[in-house]
DNA sequence: AAGTTAGACAACCGCTCGAAC
DNA sequence: CGTTCGAGCGGTTGTCTAACT
C-alpha cells in the first residue's frame, strides 16, 4: 500500500500564483500562523495543494525575505558554503538571512554553476578523467534535454540521436563571467583556440602564489591546463562537476568524517582521525567506499601511488581498488604525476588542501 | 519580422525523517 | 512497535522572456 498523496490533485489549481491567491494566503497565515499546511487551503479557501501553499509562503510571501539582487558578498558566501556543504541548500540558506533554499539553488544553477563551468581546460586530460567527464555531462543536460524534446516534436517523435552540440558563443555581457572567453573562436565554429600564453595558467599561477604554494609545486600542476588535442578531447568535453564534487569532498572532509563517526558507520574505527590513515566506510552494498580525499591518501597501513604514464596515456595505480574518482583527484593534485605516501600525515594534507583551496578560489574568482 | 534557443525563475514531485497516534 | 501524517529537502520540470538566427 502506497502512501496517501498529500492532497487530491483533482480540481486544484496549479502553476503560477495570482496576486489574489497571494493575498488570501498572506492574510490567512498572518492571522493563523504557519503550519497545518494540509488543511490550510480548505480553511483559507484556496484551490491549491498544501505543499504549494507552504512553498509559496516560504519562498515568496514571508515578510522577512530579501528578494533578488544577490550581492557579491552573498555570492561569495554561497560559493564558499557550497564548497563545504555541497547541495544542502537549506543549510546554505540558513547562513544567508532573508534568502531561501530555492532562491539559492536557482541562483547556483543559473549563475554560479555556469560561471564555474565556463572554465574549460582542454589539454592533458588523463583518459580516465575524460571518461568520467563524458559520463556525466551534467552541465548541458538540461539544454540537451530541451533541444532533444524540441527536435522530437519537430520530427514527429523520433528520438534525436545526435552528438551534443556545444554551447554558442557567449554574449558580450556574459563573457565577463567567463575566464575562457578569450579562447572562444568568433567564426561560429566553436573551436577553442588557446592563446600563446594562456590566461588560465596565468591566473592559476597568481592564485596559487597568493595562497603561498611554492612555485615548484605549481609548475607541476600547470601542465593540466595546456592543450593536447591528440588526446581526442573535444571542446567542452571537460565539465567540472566531477572535479568540483571531489573538491567539495575535500573541503568538507572534516564534517564528513565527523558525520561518519557519529553515525557509527566508520569501519576504520581504530584508525579514524589519526593522521595518514584511511577513513573508509562500508556502503549500502557492503563494499568499501571512500568518503573523499582522506581515503585516497592512504589506506590503513598502505602507501598509495599514482602515476600517469605519458607514453601510452594510461593510468596505473598502486592499488587497484582506487577508481576513477581517485584518478580525478590525483590528476588535479599533481598534474601528470602523483606519487607518495601519507605517513607524514596532516602537514601533507594541509599542503594539498591549500593547493586545492587556491584552485577553488581561482575557479570561483 | 518570425521562429528558435537558452537563461532565469517559479513551481512541482518524490523522497526522507521525525512526531504523533 | 508499526503506521500515518506533516513538514522539509533536493532534484526536476514548466513557464516566461530576452537574445539570437
Short mmCIF file of C-alpha atoms (C1' of nucleotides) in Angstrom, two decimals:
data_model
loop_
_atom_site.label_atom_id
_atom_site.label_comp_id
_atom_site.label_asym_id
_atom_site.label_seq_id
_atom_site.Cartn_x
_atom_site.Cartn_y
_atom_site.Cartn_z
CA UNK A 1 0.00 0.00 0.00
CA UNK A 2 1.49 3.23 -1.07
CA UNK A 3 1.44 6.35 0.90
CA UNK A 4 -1.56 8.60 0.54
CA UNK A 5 -0.92 11.68 -1.55
CA UNK A 6 -0.52 14.96 0.29
CA UNK A 7 -3.72 16.15 -1.28
CA UNK A 8 -6.18 15.36 -4.01
CA UNK A 9 -4.83 16.87 -7.18
CA UNK A 10 -8.21 16.87 -8.86
CA UNK A 11 -9.80 20.26 -9.07
CA UNK A 12 -6.78 22.04 -7.69
CA UNK A 13 -5.15 24.94 -9.38
CA UNK A 14 -1.55 24.65 -10.47
CA UNK A 15 1.06 26.88 -11.98
CA UNK A 16 1.74 30.49 -11.21
CA UNK A 17 0.10 32.14 -8.27
CA UNK A 18 -2.08 35.16 -8.85
CA UNK A 19 -1.99 38.31 -6.75
CA UNK A 20 -5.39 37.40 -5.36
CA UNK A 21 -4.20 33.99 -4.22
CA UNK A 22 -1.11 35.54 -2.67
CA UNK A 23 -3.29 37.96 -0.81
CA UNK A 24 -5.53 35.24 0.56
CA UNK A 25 -2.60 33.13 1.65
CA UNK A 26 -0.74 36.03 3.21
CA UNK A 27 -3.73 37.17 5.21
CA UNK A 28 -4.52 33.67 6.35
CA UNK A 29 -1.02 32.90 7.55
CA UNK A 30 -0.66 36.27 9.23
CA UNK A 31 -3.88 35.62 11.07
CA UNK A 32 -3.38 31.96 11.90
CA UNK A 33 0.35 31.43 11.81
CA UNK A 34 2.40 28.97 9.81
CA UNK A 35 1.78 25.26 9.88
CA UNK A 36 -1.09 22.89 9.20
CA UNK A 37 -0.40 23.30 5.54
CA UNK A 38 -2.51 20.32 4.62
CA UNK A 39 -5.66 21.86 5.95
CA UNK A 40 -4.76 25.43 5.11
CA UNK A 41 -6.08 25.56 1.54
CA UNK A 42 -9.51 24.39 2.58
CA UNK A 43 -9.66 26.74 5.55
CA UNK A 44 -8.35 29.67 3.60
CA UNK A 45 -10.48 29.00 0.58
CA UNK A 46 -7.64 28.33 -1.80
CA UNK A 47 -7.79 25.78 -4.58
CA UNK A 48 -4.19 24.82 -4.00
CA UNK A 49 -2.29 21.88 -2.61
CA UNK A 50 -1.00 22.42 0.93
CA UNK A 51 2.51 21.87 -0.21
CA UNK A 52 2.11 24.50 -2.84
CA UNK A 53 0.85 26.96 -0.22
CA UNK A 54 3.77 26.23 2.05
CA UNK A 55 6.24 26.73 -0.77
CA UNK A 56 4.64 29.95 -1.86
CA UNK A 57 4.67 31.33 1.66
CA UNK A 58 8.20 30.28 2.49
CA UNK A 59 9.75 31.35 -0.77
CA UNK A 60 7.84 34.48 -1.67
CA UNK A 61 5.35 35.83 0.81
CA UNK A 62 7.20 35.84 4.12
CA UNK A 63 7.87 39.36 5.26
CA UNK A 64 11.49 38.74 6.15
CA UNK A 65 12.58 37.79 2.67
CA UNK A 66 15.10 39.67 0.60
CA UNK A 67 14.30 39.00 -2.99
CA UNK A 68 16.70 39.37 -5.89
CA UNK A 69 19.96 41.30 -6.17
CA UNK A 70 22.29 38.77 -4.63
CA UNK A 71 25.26 40.85 -3.57
CA UNK A 72 28.85 39.98 -4.32
CA UNK A 73 29.32 39.23 -0.66
CA UNK A 74 26.38 36.87 -0.62
CA UNK A 75 27.62 35.24 -3.78
CA UNK A 76 30.96 34.63 -2.19
CA UNK A 77 29.27 33.14 0.84
CA UNK A 78 27.19 30.85 -1.34
CA UNK A 79 30.27 29.66 -3.16
CA UNK A 80 32.19 29.02 0.00
CA UNK A 81 29.29 27.36 1.73
CA UNK A 82 28.57 25.21 -1.27
CA UNK A 83 32.19 24.16 -1.33
CA UNK A 84 31.94 22.91 2.20
CA UNK A 85 28.31 21.81 2.39
CA UNK A 86 27.55 20.68 -1.11
CA UNK A 87 23.97 20.85 -2.37
CA UNK A 88 22.49 21.27 1.05
CA UNK A 89 20.62 24.39 0.05
CA UNK A 90 18.64 24.76 3.21
CA UNK A 91 21.81 24.74 5.27
CA UNK A 92 23.37 27.28 2.96
CA UNK A 93 20.26 29.42 3.12
CA UNK A 94 20.46 29.29 6.89
CA UNK A 95 23.64 31.33 6.68
CA UNK A 96 22.07 33.97 4.46
CA UNK A 97 19.29 35.82 6.28
CA UNK A 98 16.31 36.52 4.09
CA UNK A 99 17.34 34.07 1.41
CA UNK A 100 15.58 30.82 0.72
CA UNK A 101 16.96 27.48 -0.26
CA UNK A 102 15.05 27.62 -3.53
CA UNK A 103 16.43 31.01 -4.41
CA UNK A 104 19.98 29.96 -3.66
CA UNK A 105 19.57 26.72 -5.52
CA UNK A 106 18.27 28.54 -8.57
CA UNK A 107 20.99 31.12 -8.33
CA UNK A 108 23.60 28.43 -8.15
CA UNK A 109 22.19 26.52 -11.07
CA UNK A 110 21.71 29.50 -13.30
CA UNK A 111 24.64 31.74 -12.35
CA UNK A 112 27.39 30.22 -10.31
CA UNK A 113 27.40 26.76 -11.75
CA UNK A 114 27.82 28.20 -15.21
CA UNK A 115 30.46 30.58 -14.02
CA UNK A 116 32.49 27.78 -12.60
CA UNK A 117 31.97 25.53 -15.57
CA UNK A 118 32.95 28.20 -18.01
CA UNK A 119 36.48 27.33 -17.06
CA UNK A 120 37.50 24.79 -19.64
CA UNK A 121 40.90 23.22 -19.55
CA UNK A 122 41.34 21.30 -22.71
CA UNK A 123 44.66 19.68 -22.52
CA UNK A 124 46.37 16.78 -20.99
CA UNK A 125 43.41 15.08 -19.55
CA UNK A 126 44.01 11.55 -18.44
CA UNK A 127 41.64 9.17 -20.21
CA UNK A 128 40.01 8.10 -17.01
CA UNK A 129 39.18 11.68 -16.21
CA UNK A 130 37.90 12.32 -19.69
CA UNK A 131 35.73 9.25 -19.40
CA UNK A 132 34.38 10.39 -16.07
CA UNK A 133 33.63 13.75 -17.58
CA UNK A 134 31.90 12.30 -20.61
CA UNK A 135 29.96 10.05 -18.30
CA UNK A 136 28.29 12.95 -16.55
CA UNK A 137 27.73 15.78 -18.99
CA UNK A 138 25.55 17.39 -16.39
CA UNK A 139 26.31 20.92 -17.34
CA UNK A 140 24.45 20.77 -20.56
CA UNK A 141 21.97 18.09 -19.64
CA UNK A 142 19.08 20.48 -19.35
CA UNK A 143 19.82 22.27 -22.57
CA UNK A 144 20.26 18.99 -24.34
CA UNK A 145 17.01 17.69 -22.97
CA UNK A 146 15.21 20.77 -24.12
CA UNK A 147 16.79 20.60 -27.50
CA UNK A 148 16.06 16.92 -27.85
CA UNK A 149 12.48 17.45 -26.88
CA UNK A 150 12.13 20.20 -29.44
CA UNK A 151 13.72 18.05 -32.08
CA UNK A 152 11.38 15.23 -31.29
CA UNK A 153 8.41 17.49 -31.51
CA UNK A 154 9.66 18.79 -34.82
CA UNK A 155 10.45 15.38 -36.22
CA UNK A 156 7.19 13.93 -35.06
CA UNK A 157 8.53 11.93 -32.16
CA UNK A 158 11.75 10.45 -33.49
CA UNK A 159 14.44 10.46 -30.83
CA UNK A 160 17.33 12.66 -31.70
CA UNK A 161 20.46 10.59 -31.52
CA UNK A 162 22.94 13.25 -32.45
CA UNK A 163 26.06 14.39 -30.63
CA UNK A 164 25.61 17.03 -28.02
CA UNK A 165 26.07 20.42 -29.65
CA UNK A 166 28.43 22.79 -27.98
CA UNK A 167 27.24 25.99 -26.36
CA UNK A 168 27.10 29.01 -28.58
CA UNK A 169 29.46 31.91 -28.26
CA UNK A 170 28.59 33.88 -25.14
CA UNK A 171 27.10 37.30 -25.46
CA UNK A 172 29.45 40.16 -24.58
CA UNK A 173 27.98 40.83 -21.16
CA UNK A 174 28.10 37.20 -20.29
CA UNK A 175 31.62 36.86 -21.49
CA UNK A 176 32.60 38.82 -18.47
CA UNK A 177 31.69 35.79 -16.46
CA UNK A 178 33.89 33.52 -18.44
CA UNK A 179 37.58 33.36 -17.84
CA UNK A 180 37.87 31.43 -21.08
CA UNK A 181 36.03 33.98 -23.15
CA UNK A 182 39.22 34.99 -24.84
CA UNK A 183 39.61 31.46 -26.06
CA UNK A 184 36.40 31.40 -27.95
CA UNK A 185 36.62 31.33 -31.68
CA UNK A 186 34.47 34.01 -33.25
CA UNK A 187 33.82 32.31 -36.55
CA UNK A 188 30.93 30.38 -35.02
CA UNK A 189 32.76 27.11 -35.36
CA UNK A 190 33.01 26.90 -31.59
CA UNK A 191 36.55 25.71 -31.79
CA UNK A 192 38.66 26.63 -28.86
CA UNK A 193 41.82 28.38 -29.84
CA UNK A 194 44.18 28.85 -26.92
CA UNK A 195 46.29 31.96 -26.91
CA UNK A 196 50.05 31.67 -26.87
CA UNK A 197 50.15 32.34 -23.18
CA UNK A 198 47.07 31.03 -21.55
CA UNK A 199 45.32 33.46 -19.21
CA UNK A 200 44.11 30.40 -17.42
CA UNK A 201 47.58 29.44 -16.45
CA UNK A 202 48.46 32.97 -15.55
CA UNK A 203 45.51 33.32 -13.27
CA UNK A 204 46.05 29.94 -11.75
CA UNK A 205 49.64 30.82 -11.06
CA UNK A 206 48.67 34.09 -9.45
CA UNK A 207 46.14 32.47 -7.20
CA UNK A 208 48.37 29.68 -6.18
CA UNK A 209 51.25 32.02 -5.48
CA UNK A 210 48.94 34.20 -3.45
CA UNK A 211 48.00 31.18 -1.42
CA UNK A 212 51.62 30.61 -0.63
CA UNK A 213 52.15 27.49 -2.63
CA UNK A 214 55.65 27.04 -3.79
CA UNK A 215 56.16 27.77 -7.42
CA UNK A 216 57.91 24.50 -7.97
CA UNK A 217 54.75 22.68 -6.96
CA UNK A 218 52.66 24.95 -9.09
CA UNK A 219 54.76 24.13 -12.09
CA UNK A 220 53.93 20.53 -11.51
CA UNK A 221 50.28 21.37 -11.73
CA UNK A 222 50.07 23.66 -14.69
CA UNK A 223 50.50 21.09 -17.45
CA UNK A 224 46.97 20.17 -16.65
CA UNK A 225 45.82 23.34 -18.29
CA UNK A 226 47.60 23.28 -21.58
CA UNK A 227 46.36 21.93 -24.82
CA UNK A 228 46.57 18.48 -26.25
CA UNK A 229 44.07 17.76 -28.92
CA UNK A 230 45.75 14.48 -29.65
CA UNK A 231 44.11 13.20 -26.54
CA UNK A 232 40.93 13.19 -28.51
CA UNK A 233 39.30 15.67 -26.24
CA UNK A 234 36.77 17.91 -27.82
CA UNK A 235 35.81 21.38 -26.89
CA UNK A 236 33.52 21.20 -23.91
CA UNK A 237 34.35 17.65 -23.00
CA UNK A 238 35.50 18.68 -19.63
CA UNK A 239 32.77 19.78 -17.34
CA UNK A 240 33.89 20.39 -13.83
CA UNK A 241 31.12 18.76 -11.92
CA UNK A 242 33.20 15.78 -11.03
CA UNK A 243 36.14 17.87 -10.09
CA UNK A 244 34.05 20.18 -8.01
CA UNK A 245 32.48 17.24 -6.28
CA UNK A 246 35.91 15.99 -5.45
CA UNK A 247 36.96 19.38 -4.22
CA UNK A 248 33.82 19.60 -2.16
CA UNK A 249 34.68 16.31 -0.64
CA UNK A 250 38.00 17.68 0.39
CA UNK A 251 36.78 20.97 1.74
CA UNK A 252 34.01 19.23 3.62
CA UNK A 253 36.21 16.45 4.79
CA UNK A 254 36.21 17.19 8.47
CA UNK A 255 32.48 17.49 8.60
CA UNK A 256 32.12 14.28 6.64
CA UNK A 257 34.43 12.47 8.98
CA UNK A 258 32.52 13.75 11.93
CA UNK A 259 29.25 12.61 10.47
CA UNK A 260 30.54 9.18 9.66
CA UNK A 261 31.98 8.92 13.11
CA UNK A 262 28.73 9.94 14.72
CA UNK A 263 26.70 7.56 12.67
CA UNK A 264 28.97 4.72 13.65
CA UNK A 265 29.39 3.64 10.09
CA UNK A 266 33.10 4.14 10.06
CA UNK A 267 34.66 0.79 9.58
CA UNK A 268 38.08 2.05 10.48
CA UNK A 269 37.10 2.84 13.99
CA UNK A 270 40.55 2.16 15.26
CA UNK A 271 42.11 4.35 12.66
CA UNK A 272 39.81 7.23 12.03
CA UNK A 273 41.11 10.65 12.66
CA UNK A 274 44.66 9.57 13.11
CA UNK A 275 46.96 11.19 10.68
CA UNK A 276 47.69 9.44 7.46
CA UNK A 277 45.25 6.68 7.92
CA UNK A 278 42.33 5.94 5.75
CA UNK A 279 38.79 6.78 6.58
CA UNK A 280 36.82 4.29 4.62
CA UNK A 281 33.27 3.33 5.25
CA UNK A 282 31.13 0.46 4.19
CA UNK A 283 28.49 1.45 1.73
CA UNK A 284 24.97 0.11 1.48
CA UNK A 285 26.09 -2.84 -0.56
CA UNK A 286 28.69 -3.78 1.97
CA UNK A 287 31.57 -2.68 -0.21
CA UNK A 288 34.37 -0.43 0.75
CA UNK A 289 33.87 3.05 -0.46
CA UNK A 290 35.70 6.27 0.03
CA UNK A 291 34.48 9.43 1.63
CA UNK A 292 36.75 11.89 -0.02
CA UNK A 293 40.35 12.81 -0.16
CA UNK A 294 41.30 11.13 3.06
CA UNK A 295 40.71 7.75 1.64
CA UNK A 296 42.75 8.42 -1.40
CA UNK A 297 45.70 9.48 0.61
CA UNK A 298 46.24 6.10 2.05
CA UNK A 299 44.50 3.01 3.15
CA UNK A 300 45.39 1.82 6.62
CA UNK A 301 48.93 0.59 6.63
CA UNK A 302 49.48 1.17 2.94
CA UNK A 303 51.09 3.89 0.96
CA UNK A 304 49.43 4.95 -2.22
CA UNK A 305 50.80 5.70 -5.59
CA UNK A 306 49.53 7.09 -8.82
CA UNK A 307 51.41 7.59 -11.96
CA UNK A 308 50.12 8.94 -15.19
CA UNK A 309 52.03 7.38 -18.00
CA UNK A 310 52.59 9.92 -20.71
CA UNK A 311 53.62 7.47 -23.35
CA UNK A 312 50.50 5.42 -23.63
CA UNK A 313 48.19 7.77 -21.75
CA UNK A 314 47.15 5.12 -19.33
CA UNK A 315 46.99 5.32 -15.64
CA UNK A 316 48.26 2.74 -13.29
CA UNK A 317 47.57 2.77 -9.62
CA UNK A 318 49.33 1.27 -6.69
CA UNK A 319 46.08 -0.16 -5.53
CA UNK A 320 43.56 -1.47 -7.98
CA UNK A 321 40.75 -0.62 -5.67
CA UNK A 322 41.20 3.03 -6.43
CA UNK A 323 38.76 4.04 -9.08
CA UNK A 324 38.08 6.83 -11.46
CA UNK A 325 37.23 9.42 -8.87
CA UNK A 326 40.59 8.94 -7.29
CA UNK A 327 42.18 9.31 -10.69
CA UNK A 328 40.49 12.63 -10.99
CA UNK A 329 41.86 13.74 -7.68
CA UNK A 330 45.41 12.69 -8.25
CA UNK A 331 45.30 14.31 -11.63
CA UNK A 332 44.24 17.55 -10.03
CA UNK A 333 46.69 17.37 -7.24
CA UNK A 334 49.85 16.70 -9.04
CA UNK A 335 49.32 17.21 -12.70
CA UNK A 336 50.94 14.43 -14.57
CA UNK A 337 52.49 12.51 -11.75
CA UNK A 338 51.28 11.69 -8.30
CA UNK A 339 53.43 9.54 -6.15
CA UNK A 340 53.95 9.37 -2.47
CA UNK A 341 52.67 8.17 0.78
CA UNK A 342 50.88 9.78 3.58
CA UNK A 343 52.88 8.84 6.54
CA UNK A 344 53.64 12.46 7.12
CA UNK A 345 50.00 12.95 7.89
CA UNK A 346 48.34 16.24 8.48
CA UNK A 347 51.06 18.51 7.16
CA UNK A 348 50.84 16.75 3.84
CA UNK A 349 47.11 17.02 3.96
CA UNK A 350 47.32 20.70 4.76
CA UNK A 351 49.68 21.33 1.89
CA UNK A 352 47.40 19.61 -0.56
CA UNK A 353 44.33 21.19 0.87
CA UNK A 354 45.94 24.57 0.50
CA UNK A 355 46.62 23.80 -3.11
CA UNK A 356 43.05 22.81 -3.63
CA UNK A 357 41.67 25.83 -1.85
CA UNK A 358 43.81 28.03 -4.03
CA UNK A 359 42.44 26.31 -7.06
CA UNK A 360 38.94 26.66 -5.73
CA UNK A 361 39.27 30.36 -5.19
CA UNK A 362 40.71 30.72 -8.63
CA UNK A 363 37.86 28.78 -10.15
CA UNK A 364 35.41 30.97 -8.36
CA UNK A 365 37.06 34.28 -8.98
"C1'" DA B 1 9.71 40.05 -38.54
"C1'" DA B 2 9.19 35.48 -37.16
"C1'" DG B 3 10.91 31.41 -35.33
"C1'" DT B 4 14.17 29.32 -32.23
"C1'" DT B 5 17.02 28.86 -28.30
"C1'" DA B 6 18.68 29.27 -23.79
"C1'" DG B 7 18.72 31.61 -19.31
"C1'" DA B 8 16.26 32.71 -15.21
"C1'" DC B 9 12.93 31.93 -12.12
"C1'" DA B 10 8.81 29.64 -10.24
"C1'" DA B 11 6.62 25.63 -9.06
"C1'" DC B 12 6.09 20.72 -8.64
"C1'" DC B 13 7.41 15.95 -7.43
"C1'" DG B 14 9.13 12.27 -4.87
"C1'" DC B 15 11.56 11.04 -1.13
"C1'" DT B 16 13.03 11.06 3.81
"C1'" DC B 17 12.55 11.95 8.57
"C1'" DG B 18 10.53 12.64 12.88
"C1'" DA B 19 6.47 13.18 15.69
"C1'" DA B 20 2.07 11.63 16.86
"C1'" DC B 21 -1.07 8.07 17.27
"C1'" DC C 1 6.31 -1.12 17.62
"C1'" DG C 2 4.27 -0.24 13.35
"C1'" DT C 3 1.67 3.10 10.76
"C1'" DT C 4 0.27 7.55 9.32
"C1'" DC C 5 0.93 12.20 8.56
"C1'" DG C 6 3.08 16.71 8.21
"C1'" DA C 7 6.98 19.06 7.09
"C1'" DG C 8 11.14 19.78 4.81
"C1'" DC C 9 14.54 18.96 1.32
"C1'" DG C 10 16.78 18.49 -3.15
"C1'" DG C 11 16.10 17.41 -7.89
"C1'" DT C 12 13.46 18.23 -11.83
"C1'" DT C 13 10.23 20.36 -14.83
"C1'" DG C 14 7.38 24.21 -16.51
"C1'" DT C 15 6.95 28.90 -17.99
"C1'" DC C 16 8.27 33.30 -19.39
"C1'" DT C 17 11.19 36.22 -21.87
"C1'" DA C 18 15.25 38.19 -23.93
"C1'" DA C 19 18.64 37.22 -27.20
"C1'" DC C 20 19.84 35.21 -31.24
"C1'" DT C 21 19.41 33.39 -36.09
#
